[in-house]
């Protein structure tokens, strides 16, 4: 555990030492680290996934991916909330002298809720649409990296959050298969009204 | 402060979602969803709307604010996204139905699902489906 914490600290301080070296990178990181850019882009991508497909069977698969991702997001959030009732970890800026690009959050650093949410979306889409899922996974990774660069997360916070998002979304993808034909019936009903 | 931030975020999502829907409609040939006569124009305008919405949102005010300093907490941001994107879908379907009202007048039964929007408008497809359901019941 001590070794993990010291690796975490070493990574954050190593990344953060580059802040101020390249203005363009700092500006880009300031944008990416925001609570609004990556989540909004990922949510818009999720909305596009609902509509975007070559044929009706592709579209039905994409739409199941959207449903799985939404359930994954909700329950990943809940899991992080429950873990935070029992475990609190200080943010990196509390114990280290770091330059900040972001406000100083007061909630627990571990597990990282943004990582849980972003990876739940990316993995939910990945299960049904590989290319888009990989692209969203890249966006989610960039978000977590920018937060580490800004001294808001440790690496293990991001990995813990991502593991929660991916595993809970995977459980819901299995559940979705177990409760068939319910998801297909819901989508068929929406298709009658030209909404799916 | 929170109210103004919420309104700004709502506008960002609404405009960006309208743009994304135009890009999708032009790429997937869903002519009944287009707000412009040519798919290429719709794609270009959609892309510009997405870029402009994000550029305006991030350039107009400092946005890295915690929810205690005027930013939005996660739940509020998610609610605002849902409301704004739903309104964008609703507006696109209604406005495009009015703009393209001559589309699908030939009376052919529309394809099921969203594919109908390749041949007709949303309101026409919906009314056709509702009439079909009514006849069967």
XYZ file of N, CA, C and O in Angstrom, chain A:
784
model
N 0.835 -1.208 0.000
C 0.000 0.000 0.000
C 0.871 1.260 0.000
O 0.608 2.195 -0.763
N 1.901 1.258 0.854
C 2.818 2.416 0.918
C 3.500 2.640 -0.425
O 3.647 3.777 -0.881
N 3.891 1.499 -1.049
C 4.580 1.582 -2.348
C 3.647 2.186 -3.393
O 4.053 3.059 -4.177
N 2.385 1.760 -3.361
C 1.403 2.269 -4.319
C 1.209 3.779 -4.140
O 1.196 4.541 -5.105
N 1.119 4.191 -2.857
C 0.918 5.618 -2.581
C 2.112 6.439 -3.042
O 1.953 7.550 -3.560
N 3.327 5.871 -2.862
C 4.498 6.660 -3.264
C 4.620 6.706 -4.791
O 5.040 7.721 -5.347
N 4.205 5.625 -5.462
C 4.200 5.662 -6.940
C 3.186 6.713 -7.417
O 3.471 7.518 -8.301
N 2.000 6.692 -6.792
C 0.957 7.673 -7.113
C 1.483 9.102 -6.967
O 1.296 9.940 -7.857
N 2.145 9.366 -5.828
C 2.653 10.714 -5.570
C 3.723 11.082 -6.586
O 3.745 12.214 -7.095
N 4.604 10.113 -6.880
C 5.694 10.389 -7.824
C 5.133 10.750 -9.201
O 5.612 11.691 -9.843
N 4.081 10.026 -9.634
C 3.507 10.285 -10.967
C 2.873 11.678 -11.014
O 3.101 12.444 -11.950
N 2.097 12.001 -9.973
C 1.410 13.309 -9.971
C 2.427 14.452 -9.930
O 2.312 15.419 -10.694
N 3.430 14.324 -9.081
C 4.402 15.432 -8.983
C 5.242 15.525 -10.263
O 5.586 16.626 -10.698
N 5.550 14.353 -10.871
C 6.319 14.386 -12.128
C 5.512 15.078 -13.222
O 6.025 15.924 -13.950
N 4.216 14.711 -13.327
C 3.365 15.328 -14.354
C 3.195 16.821 -14.104
O 3.299 17.632 -15.018
N 2.964 17.154 -12.836
C 2.650 18.544 -12.493
C 3.852 19.480 -12.669
O 3.693 20.685 -12.877
N 5.076 18.904 -12.632
C 6.269 19.760 -12.762
C 6.347 20.439 -14.136
O 7.023 21.442 -14.298
N 5.631 19.856 -15.140
C 5.674 20.427 -16.491
C 4.727 21.607 -16.654
O 4.773 22.290 -17.678
N 3.888 21.815 -15.641
C 2.938 22.920 -15.765
C 3.697 24.250 -15.820
O 4.603 24.477 -15.033
N 3.307 25.101 -16.773
C 3.971 26.385 -16.936
C 5.081 26.340 -17.963
O 5.591 27.384 -18.382
N 5.484 25.125 -18.399
C 6.566 25.010 -19.387
C 6.072 25.377 -20.786
O 6.761 26.034 -21.543
N 4.868 24.839 -21.139
C 4.291 25.121 -22.457
C 2.888 25.701 -22.264
O 1.984 24.998 -21.815
N 2.742 26.966 -22.633
C 1.459 27.652 -22.447
C 0.321 26.974 -23.187
O -0.804 26.888 -22.687
N 0.629 26.464 -24.394
C -0.426 25.866 -25.221
C -0.970 24.602 -24.541
O -2.185 24.376 -24.492
N -0.045 23.804 -23.992
C -0.459 22.567 -23.320
C -1.304 22.912 -22.097
O -2.340 22.286 -21.840
N -0.879 23.926 -21.344
C -1.645 24.328 -20.156
C -3.042 24.813 -20.534
O -4.024 24.491 -19.862
N -3.119 25.587 -21.624
C -4.437 26.091 -22.073
C -5.339 24.916 -22.460
O -6.524 24.876 -22.115
N -4.746 23.961 -23.206
C -5.524 22.794 -23.641
C -5.961 21.980 -22.422
O -7.114 21.553 -22.327
N -5.046 21.808 -21.466
C -5.373 21.022 -20.269
C -6.468 21.720 -19.458
O -7.358 21.066 -18.919
N -6.409 23.053 -19.400
C -7.409 23.822 -18.653
C -8.809 23.603 -19.240
O -9.800 23.567 -18.513
N -8.842 23.431 -20.562
C -10.116 23.190 -21.252
C -10.579 21.745 -21.021
O -11.735 21.497 -20.678
N -9.653 20.803 -21.199
C -10.011 19.377 -21.101
C -10.394 18.999 -19.671
O -11.283 18.177 -19.449
N -9.716 19.600 -18.694
C -9.936 19.227 -17.293
C -11.324 19.651 -16.792
O -11.827 19.116 -15.805
N -11.950 20.572 -17.522
C -13.231 21.148 -17.082
C -14.304 20.077 -16.836
O -14.272 18.995 -17.406
N -15.259 20.432 -15.993
C -16.397 19.534 -15.714
C -17.353 19.454 -16.898
O -18.297 18.664 -16.869
N -17.165 20.314 -17.894
C -18.196 20.457 -18.928
C -17.783 20.005 -20.326
O -18.654 19.627 -21.102
N -16.490 20.045 -20.668
C -16.121 19.716 -22.052
C -16.278 18.220 -22.350
O -17.096 17.829 -23.183
N -15.493 17.385 -21.679
C -15.502 15.947 -21.989
C -16.867 15.307 -21.678
O -17.399 14.577 -22.520
N -17.469 15.582 -20.505
C -18.781 14.966 -20.259
C -19.832 15.358 -21.304
O -20.630 14.529 -21.720
N -19.806 16.629 -21.735
C -20.799 17.068 -22.721
C -20.529 16.407 -24.072
O -21.458 15.937 -24.736
N -19.242 16.343 -24.469
C -18.908 15.694 -25.742
C -19.306 14.213 -25.710
O -19.855 13.689 -26.673
N -19.023 13.565 -24.576
C -19.351 12.133 -24.476
C -20.861 11.916 -24.490
O -21.356 10.963 -25.090
N -21.594 12.804 -23.841
C -23.057 12.670 -23.831
C -23.630 12.931 -25.225
O -24.578 12.265 -25.645
N -23.040 13.902 -25.946
C -23.496 14.153 -27.320
C -23.194 12.944 -28.203
O -23.992 12.571 -29.062
N -22.038 12.309 -27.956
C -21.687 11.108 -28.723
C -22.683 9.982 -28.425
O -23.085 9.237 -29.321
N -23.088 9.903 -27.164
C -24.071 8.885 -26.767
C -25.409 9.145 -27.479
O -26.062 8.220 -27.962
N -25.794 10.424 -27.534
C -27.030 10.798 -28.230
C -26.918 10.440 -29.718
O -27.850 9.885 -30.310
N -25.748 10.718 -30.324
C -25.551 10.402 -31.753
C -25.662 8.909 -31.986
O -26.186 8.472 -33.006
N -25.135 8.120 -31.026
C -25.146 6.664 -31.171
C -26.565 6.146 -31.316
O -26.810 5.164 -31.994
N -27.502 6.818 -30.675
C -28.914 6.417 -30.750
C -29.420 6.486 -32.200
O -30.182 5.646 -32.648
N -28.986 7.541 -32.917
C -29.505 7.786 -34.270
C -28.628 7.172 -35.362
O -29.106 6.838 -36.425
N -27.313 7.080 -35.068
C -26.348 6.791 -36.126
C -26.159 5.295 -36.333
O -25.739 4.600 -35.414
N -26.487 4.813 -37.533
C -26.217 3.406 -37.862
C -26.449 3.195 -39.345
O -27.154 3.979 -39.985
N -25.833 2.141 -39.878
C -25.971 1.864 -41.316
C -27.322 1.208 -41.622
O -27.889 1.411 -42.671
N -27.795 0.345 -40.721
C -29.063 -0.348 -40.962
C -29.791 -0.551 -39.629
O -29.203 -0.335 -38.562
N -31.061 -0.986 -39.695
C -31.854 -1.104 -38.466
C -31.238 -2.037 -37.415
O -31.332 -1.763 -36.219
N -30.571 -3.132 -37.849
C -30.024 -4.056 -36.834
C -28.823 -3.417 -36.117
O -28.646 -3.575 -34.909
N -28.004 -2.685 -36.898
C -26.888 -1.934 -36.291
C -27.422 -0.915 -35.287
O -26.876 -0.712 -34.210
N -28.518 -0.253 -35.717
C -29.082 0.795 -34.860
C -29.622 0.197 -33.566
O -29.423 0.758 -32.486
N -30.262 -0.958 -33.678
C -30.794 -1.606 -32.471
C -29.653 -1.963 -31.516
O -29.766 -1.774 -30.296
N -28.533 -2.445 -32.071
C -27.372 -2.775 -31.226
C -26.831 -1.517 -30.559
O -26.559 -1.498 -29.349
N -26.691 -0.439 -31.348
C -26.210 0.832 -30.784
C -27.115 1.315 -29.656
O -26.649 1.800 -28.621
N -28.430 1.166 -29.878
C -29.385 1.688 -28.880
C -29.332 0.868 -27.590
O -29.488 1.410 -26.497
N -29.064 -0.442 -27.727
C -28.873 -1.239 -26.507
C -27.611 -0.769 -25.789
O -27.560 -0.719 -24.559
N -26.586 -0.421 -26.566
C -25.352 0.126 -25.984
C -25.621 1.402 -25.190
O -25.083 1.595 -24.100
N -26.486 2.260 -25.739
C -26.831 3.518 -25.043
C -27.541 3.197 -23.719
O -27.215 3.774 -22.668
N -28.489 2.250 -23.767
C -29.223 1.890 -22.538
C -28.264 1.330 -21.478
O -28.323 1.707 -20.303
N -27.357 0.436 -21.924
C -26.388 -0.159 -20.992
C -25.486 0.942 -20.406
O -25.229 0.973 -19.194
N -25.028 1.853 -21.265
C -24.144 2.933 -20.801
C -24.851 3.823 -19.777
O -24.261 4.185 -18.747
N -26.126 4.144 -20.034
C -26.867 5.011 -19.105
C -27.044 4.332 -17.743
O -26.866 4.964 -16.692
N -27.371 3.028 -17.775
C -27.497 2.287 -16.504
C -26.139 2.227 -15.807
O -26.041 2.393 -14.586
N -25.084 2.007 -16.591
C -23.725 1.963 -16.041
C -23.351 3.279 -15.372
O -22.787 3.293 -14.263
N -23.682 4.392 -16.010
C -23.368 5.716 -15.443
C -24.080 5.905 -14.105
O -23.465 6.273 -13.094
N -25.378 5.612 -14.096
C -26.167 5.820 -12.867
C -25.650 4.983 -11.709
O -25.431 5.504 -10.606
N -25.401 3.707 -11.978
C -24.995 2.826 -10.876
C -23.514 2.989 -10.513
O -23.127 2.716 -9.382
N -22.683 3.448 -11.440
C -21.278 3.749 -11.095
C -21.247 4.937 -10.139
O -20.498 4.949 -9.162
N -22.069 5.933 -10.445
C -22.188 7.108 -9.574
C -22.583 6.698 -8.166
O -22.013 7.162 -7.174
N -23.584 5.822 -8.105
C -24.085 5.357 -6.815
C -22.998 4.580 -6.063
O -22.813 4.776 -4.844
N -22.251 3.753 -6.781
C -21.182 2.965 -6.147
C -20.105 3.886 -5.564
O -19.648 3.683 -4.437
N -19.720 4.901 -6.335
C -18.705 5.851 -5.841
C -19.227 6.553 -4.583
O -18.502 6.710 -3.599
N -20.501 6.937 -4.630
C -21.119 7.619 -3.481
C -21.068 6.718 -2.238
O -20.723 7.183 -1.137
N -21.379 5.443 -2.417
C -21.376 4.503 -1.275
C -19.942 4.320 -0.751
O -19.705 4.379 0.463
N -18.977 4.144 -1.659
C -17.573 3.972 -1.226
C -17.113 5.205 -0.447
O -16.417 5.096 0.570
N -17.532 6.388 -0.909
C -17.112 7.630 -0.242
C -17.658 7.769 1.181
O -17.127 8.544 1.983
N -18.728 7.005 1.495
C -19.253 7.035 2.874
C -18.298 6.321 3.830
O -18.310 6.564 5.025
N -17.478 5.402 3.292
C -16.616 4.573 4.149
C -15.131 4.890 4.002
O -14.330 4.508 4.844
N -14.762 5.535 2.917
C -13.346 5.770 2.673
C -13.144 7.180 2.137
O -13.848 7.609 1.221
N -12.180 7.894 2.731
C -11.863 9.238 2.242
C -10.370 9.337 1.982
O -9.556 8.959 2.822
N -10.030 9.817 0.812
C -8.617 10.037 0.502
C -8.431 11.492 0.106
O -9.193 12.017 -0.732
N -7.419 12.122 0.700
C -7.148 13.519 0.350
C -6.732 13.646 -1.100
O -6.106 12.747 -1.661
N -7.051 14.785 -1.689
C -6.632 15.079 -3.062
C -5.120 15.316 -3.079
O -4.535 15.723 -2.065
N -4.479 15.143 -4.244
C -3.020 15.326 -4.316
C -2.548 16.712 -3.861
O -1.504 16.836 -3.224
N -3.361 17.756 -4.153
C -2.905 19.114 -3.801
C -2.874 19.355 -2.298
O -2.284 20.335 -1.839
N -3.495 18.463 -1.522
C -3.494 18.640 -0.058
C -2.112 18.300 0.523
O -1.587 19.026 1.365
N -1.513 17.226 0.024
C -0.235 16.783 0.597
C 0.995 17.194 -0.178
O 2.120 16.950 0.271
N 0.804 17.792 -1.356
C 1.951 18.168 -2.187
C 1.789 19.609 -2.636
O 0.658 20.079 -2.780
N 2.904 20.251 -2.912
C 2.830 21.617 -3.445
C 2.695 21.517 -4.952
O 3.661 21.188 -5.646
N 1.487 21.746 -5.442
C 1.231 21.574 -6.877
C 0.654 22.848 -7.473
O -0.056 23.601 -6.796
N 0.951 23.051 -8.763
C 0.304 24.138 -9.508
C -1.087 23.634 -9.883
O -1.247 22.463 -10.225
N -2.092 24.523 -9.820
C -3.461 24.086 -10.105
C -4.014 24.763 -11.368
O -3.796 25.949 -11.583
N -4.751 23.981 -12.164
C -5.477 24.546 -13.312
C -6.978 24.477 -13.051
O -7.779 24.838 -13.896
N -7.332 23.931 -11.891
C -8.708 23.565 -11.612
C -9.015 23.996 -10.188
O -8.102 24.151 -9.379
N -10.303 24.153 -9.863
C -10.648 24.476 -8.470
C -10.300 23.293 -7.569
O -10.041 22.192 -8.059
N -10.288 23.529 -6.268
C -9.880 22.466 -5.345
C -11.108 21.721 -4.811
O -11.781 22.214 -3.894
N -11.411 20.539 -5.361
C -12.586 19.802 -4.880
C -12.391 19.357 -3.435
O -11.259 19.108 -3.011
N -13.504 19.229 -2.709
C -13.404 18.855 -1.294
C -13.828 17.407 -1.037
O -13.705 16.922 0.077
N -14.336 16.726 -2.071
C -14.753 15.339 -1.858
C -13.559 14.386 -1.986
O -12.442 14.818 -2.301
N -13.805 13.100 -1.733
C -12.700 12.132 -1.726
C -12.075 11.985 -3.111
O -12.766 12.034 -4.138
N -10.758 11.795 -3.097
C -10.026 11.636 -4.358
C -10.267 10.248 -4.955
O -10.317 10.090 -6.173
N -10.405 9.239 -4.063
C -10.597 7.855 -4.521
C -11.997 7.365 -4.185
O -12.445 7.569 -3.062
N -12.677 6.687 -5.077
C -12.357 6.528 -6.498
C -12.837 7.748 -7.287
O -13.772 8.424 -6.848
N -12.208 8.010 -8.420
C -12.537 9.218 -9.190
C -13.891 9.044 -9.887
O -14.020 8.206 -10.778
N -14.856 9.849 -9.457
C -16.200 9.756 -10.039
C -16.205 10.072 -11.544
O -16.844 9.350 -12.314
N -15.483 11.131 -11.981
C -15.479 11.408 -13.420
C -14.952 10.232 -14.242
O -15.477 9.940 -15.317
N -13.940 9.526 -13.708
C -13.401 8.369 -14.436
C -14.453 7.265 -14.499
O -14.622 6.612 -15.541
N -15.173 7.055 -13.394
C -16.214 6.019 -13.363
C -17.282 6.314 -14.416
O -17.668 5.435 -15.193
N -17.728 7.564 -14.464
C -18.794 7.953 -15.396
C -18.314 7.863 -16.853
O -18.981 7.277 -17.715
N -17.131 8.427 -17.109
C -16.631 8.467 -18.491
C -16.364 7.055 -19.020
O -16.703 6.736 -20.167
N -15.779 6.195 -18.185
C -15.496 4.839 -18.651
C -16.766 3.981 -18.723
O -16.821 3.047 -19.529
N -17.758 4.304 -17.926
C -19.047 3.594 -18.049
C -19.652 3.889 -19.420
O -20.120 2.975 -20.113
N -19.619 5.150 -19.841
C -20.149 5.516 -21.162
C -19.334 4.822 -22.255
O -19.874 4.167 -23.144
N -18.003 4.958 -22.163
C -17.137 4.410 -23.217
C -17.297 2.890 -23.331
O -17.412 2.355 -24.433
N -17.347 2.203 -22.199
C -17.426 0.740 -22.246
C -18.809 0.273 -22.708
O -18.915 -0.698 -23.451
N -19.853 0.977 -22.275
C -21.203 0.628 -22.724
C -21.306 0.703 -24.239
O -21.858 -0.185 -24.888
N -20.751 1.767 -24.815
C -20.778 1.916 -26.272
C -19.857 0.881 -26.917
O -20.207 0.263 -27.929
N -18.678 0.644 -26.310
C -17.693 -0.303 -26.858
C -18.285 -1.705 -27.042
O -17.985 -2.389 -28.015
N -19.132 -2.119 -26.105
C -19.700 -3.468 -26.168
C -20.534 -3.689 -27.437
O -20.698 -4.811 -27.893
N -21.059 -2.595 -27.988
C -21.944 -2.722 -29.156
C -21.382 -2.050 -30.400
O -21.835 -2.300 -31.503
N -20.406 -1.131 -30.216
C -19.822 -0.419 -31.359
C -18.345 -0.155 -31.032
O -18.012 0.806 -30.341
N -17.486 -1.074 -31.497
C -16.068 -1.055 -31.107
C -15.361 0.272 -31.412
O -14.676 0.835 -30.556
N -15.532 0.774 -32.647
C -14.771 1.964 -33.065
C -15.131 3.182 -32.207
O -14.237 3.867 -31.681
N -16.427 3.402 -32.048
C -16.852 4.563 -31.258
C -16.466 4.383 -29.787
O -16.064 5.343 -29.117
N -16.564 3.143 -29.302
C -16.188 2.871 -27.908
C -14.719 3.179 -27.646
O -14.376 3.773 -26.620
N -13.858 2.814 -28.602
C -12.418 3.094 -28.445
C -12.184 4.610 -28.447
O -11.412 5.140 -27.632
N -12.870 5.309 -29.358
C -12.712 6.776 -29.421
C -13.142 7.418 -28.101
O -12.448 8.299 -27.561
N -14.257 6.957 -27.550
C -14.744 7.519 -26.281
C -13.812 7.133 -25.127
O -13.596 7.931 -24.203
N -13.232 5.923 -25.207
C -12.258 5.512 -24.194
C -11.032 6.427 -24.217
O -10.482 6.789 -23.173
N -10.618 6.816 -25.435
C -9.485 7.745 -25.584
C -9.804 9.092 -24.950
O -8.970 9.692 -24.238
N -11.034 9.560 -25.174
C -11.471 10.849 -24.616
C -11.508 10.775 -23.078
O -11.069 11.699 -22.387
N -12.024 9.643 -22.579
C -12.096 9.460 -21.121
C -10.689 9.432 -20.516
O -10.428 10.037 -19.468
N -9.748 8.760 -21.196
C -8.365 8.680 -20.698
C -7.720 10.063 -20.679
O -6.992 10.414 -19.743
N -7.999 10.837 -21.724
C -7.451 12.198 -21.811
C -7.966 13.053 -20.650
O -7.231 13.853 -20.061
N -9.219 12.853 -20.315
C -9.840 13.604 -19.208
C -9.151 13.260 -17.885
O -8.789 14.145 -17.106
N -8.961 11.954 -17.665
C -8.312 11.517 -16.419
C -6.864 12.035 -16.370
O -6.404 12.528 -15.333
N -6.165 11.953 -17.510
C -4.774 12.423 -17.560
C -4.694 13.915 -17.241
O -3.820 14.362 -16.485
N -5.639 14.696 -17.808
C -5.619 16.147 -17.555
C -5.871 16.433 -16.072
O -5.319 17.387 -15.519
N -6.669 15.595 -15.437
C -6.946 15.803 -14.000
C -5.728 15.447 -13.155
O -5.483 16.048 -12.119
N -4.968 14.451 -13.611
C -3.729 14.113 -12.894
C -2.709 15.234 -13.080
O -2.034 15.641 -12.136
N -2.596 15.730 -14.292
C -1.683 16.833 -14.612
C -2.007 18.059 -13.758
O -1.123 18.777 -13.311
N -3.309 18.252 -13.515
C -3.757 19.422 -12.750
C -3.733 19.190 -11.245
O -4.184 20.047 -10.487
N -3.281 18.026 -10.818
C -3.157 17.774 -9.377
C -4.471 17.481 -8.675
O -4.603 17.689 -7.466
N -5.474 16.996 -9.423
C -6.782 16.743 -8.821
C -6.974 15.265 -8.484
O -7.697 14.922 -7.551
N -6.337 14.365 -9.248
C -6.419 12.913 -9.018
C -5.026 12.333 -8.901
O -4.100 12.823 -9.552
N -4.959 11.182 -8.226
C -3.811 10.294 -8.366
C -4.162 9.284 -9.472
O -5.341 9.087 -9.780
N -3.128 8.601 -9.972
C -3.370 7.583 -11.003
C -4.319 6.495 -10.491
O -5.243 6.074 -11.200
N -4.102 6.044 -9.250
C -4.939 4.952 -8.723
C -6.401 5.399 -8.559
O -7.311 4.571 -8.646
N -6.632 6.703 -8.345
C -8.022 7.203 -8.277
C -8.704 7.008 -9.619
O -9.851 6.550 -9.697
N -7.974 7.381 -10.678
C -8.510 7.248 -12.030
C -8.732 5.787 -12.385
O -9.774 5.422 -12.933
N -7.747 4.945 -12.058
C -7.871 3.513 -12.383
C -9.020 2.880 -11.598
O -9.780 2.063 -12.136
N -9.132 3.266 -10.330
C -10.228 2.739 -9.495
C -11.581 3.143 -10.058
O -12.496 2.311 -10.175
N -11.702 4.416 -10.434
C -12.960 4.909 -11.012
C -13.271 4.179 -12.314
O -14.398 3.738 -12.539
N -12.245 4.032 -13.162
C -12.447 3.364 -14.452
C -12.884 1.914 -14.238
O -13.791 1.418 -14.928
N -12.252 1.245 -13.264
C -12.603 -0.162 -12.987
C -14.062 -0.265 -12.544
O -14.787 -1.183 -12.969
N -14.500 0.684 -11.722
C -15.903 0.674 -11.274
C -16.840 0.874 -12.472
O -17.799 0.123 -12.664
N -16.535 1.887 -13.291
C -17.382 2.184 -14.457
C -17.473 1.001 -15.402
O -18.564 0.616 -15.831
N -16.314 0.383 -15.708
C -16.288 -0.730 -16.662
C -16.999 -1.954 -16.079
O -17.827 -2.582 -16.752
N -16.699 -2.292 -14.816
C -17.280 -3.531 -14.270
C -18.796 -3.407 -14.090
O -19.534 -4.341 -14.409
N -19.254 -2.250 -13.628
C -20.709 -2.105 -13.442
C -21.431 -2.104 -14.789
O -22.484 -2.729 -14.940
N -20.844 -1.470 -15.766
C -21.455 -1.462 -17.096
C -21.484 -2.878 -17.670
O -22.465 -3.279 -18.315
N -20.410 -3.631 -17.419
C -20.369 -5.019 -17.919
C -21.482 -5.850 -17.269
O -22.167 -6.620 -17.938
N -21.673 -5.662 -15.956
C -22.746 -6.388 -15.255
C -24.102 -6.049 -15.895
O -24.920 -6.938 -16.140
N -24.301 -4.766 -16.209
C -25.587 -4.388 -16.824
C -25.740 -4.944 -18.239
O -26.850 -5.240 -18.667
N -24.606 -5.115 -18.944
C -24.715 -5.698 -20.290
C -25.148 -7.164 -20.173
O -25.913 -7.660 -21.001
N -24.679 -7.864 -19.134
C -25.106 -9.254 -18.909
C -26.580 -9.297 -18.509
O -27.348 -10.126 -19.003
N -26.949 -8.366 -17.621
C -28.355 -8.294 -17.192
C -29.280 -8.030 -18.377
O -30.373 -8.585 -18.466
N -28.806 -7.175 -19.276
C -29.593 -6.812 -20.460
C -29.894 -8.064 -21.275
O -30.992 -8.200 -21.817
N -28.897 -8.975 -21.367
C -29.125 -10.220 -22.113
C -30.093 -11.128 -21.348
O -30.916 -11.802 -21.945
N -29.962 -11.108 -20.021
C -30.823 -11.980 -19.207
C -32.293 -11.578 -19.289
O -33.178 -12.428 -19.227
N -32.511 -10.269 -19.393
C -33.915 -9.814 -19.379
C -34.512 -9.703 -20.792
O -35.610 -9.186 -20.963
N -33.777 -10.185 -21.807
C -34.377 -10.243 -23.148
C -35.638 -11.096 -23.075
O -35.647 -12.079 -22.333
N -36.709 -10.808 -23.767
C -36.853 -9.815 -24.839
C -37.297 -8.420 -24.380
O -37.743 -7.640 -25.215
N -37.160 -8.099 -23.086
C -37.671 -6.801 -22.625
C -37.002 -5.613 -23.349
O -37.716 -4.739 -23.879
N -35.639 -5.544 -23.413
C -35.037 -4.394 -24.104
C -35.459 -4.301 -25.573
O -35.745 -3.207 -26.066
N -35.555 -5.470 -26.242
C -35.955 -5.459 -27.650
C -37.402 -4.990 -27.785
O -37.736 -4.239 -28.705
N -38.243 -5.375 -26.833
C -39.653 -4.943 -26.874
C -39.755 -3.428 -26.678
O -40.533 -2.756 -27.369
N -38.953 -2.920 -25.732
C -38.978 -1.464 -25.487
C -38.553 -0.729 -26.763
O -39.220 0.227 -27.196
N -37.469 -1.217 -27.391
C -36.994 -0.562 -28.611
C -38.010 -0.713 -29.750
O -38.229 0.233 -30.514
N -38.659 -1.877 -29.835
C -39.664 -2.075 -30.892
C -40.834 -1.118 -30.709
O -41.360 -0.567 -31.683
N -41.225 -0.913 -29.451
C -42.330 0.026 -29.179
C -41.925 1.438 -29.607
O -42.706 2.164 -30.223
N -40.669 1.799 -29.286
C -40.198 3.132 -29.681
C -40.112 3.239 -31.205
O -40.367 4.298 -31.772
N -39.767 2.143 -31.870
C -39.693 2.147 -33.344
C -41.071 2.409 -33.960
O -41.179 3.049 -34.992
N -42.105 1.920 -33.318
C -43.467 2.174 -33.822
C -43.757 3.663 -33.885
O -44.528 4.131 -34.697
N -43.166 4.387 -32.930
C -43.386 5.844 -32.888
C -42.215 6.591 -33.541
O -42.042 7.782 -33.325
N -41.397 5.847 -34.283
C -40.269 6.416 -35.036
C -39.260 7.140 -34.139
O -38.678 8.143 -34.538
N -39.108 6.637 -32.918
C -38.160 7.264 -31.988
C -36.912 6.405 -31.812
O -36.012 6.762 -31.068
N -36.870 5.244 -32.451
C -35.699 4.370 -32.297
C -35.422 3.635 -33.611
O -36.235 3.666 -34.525
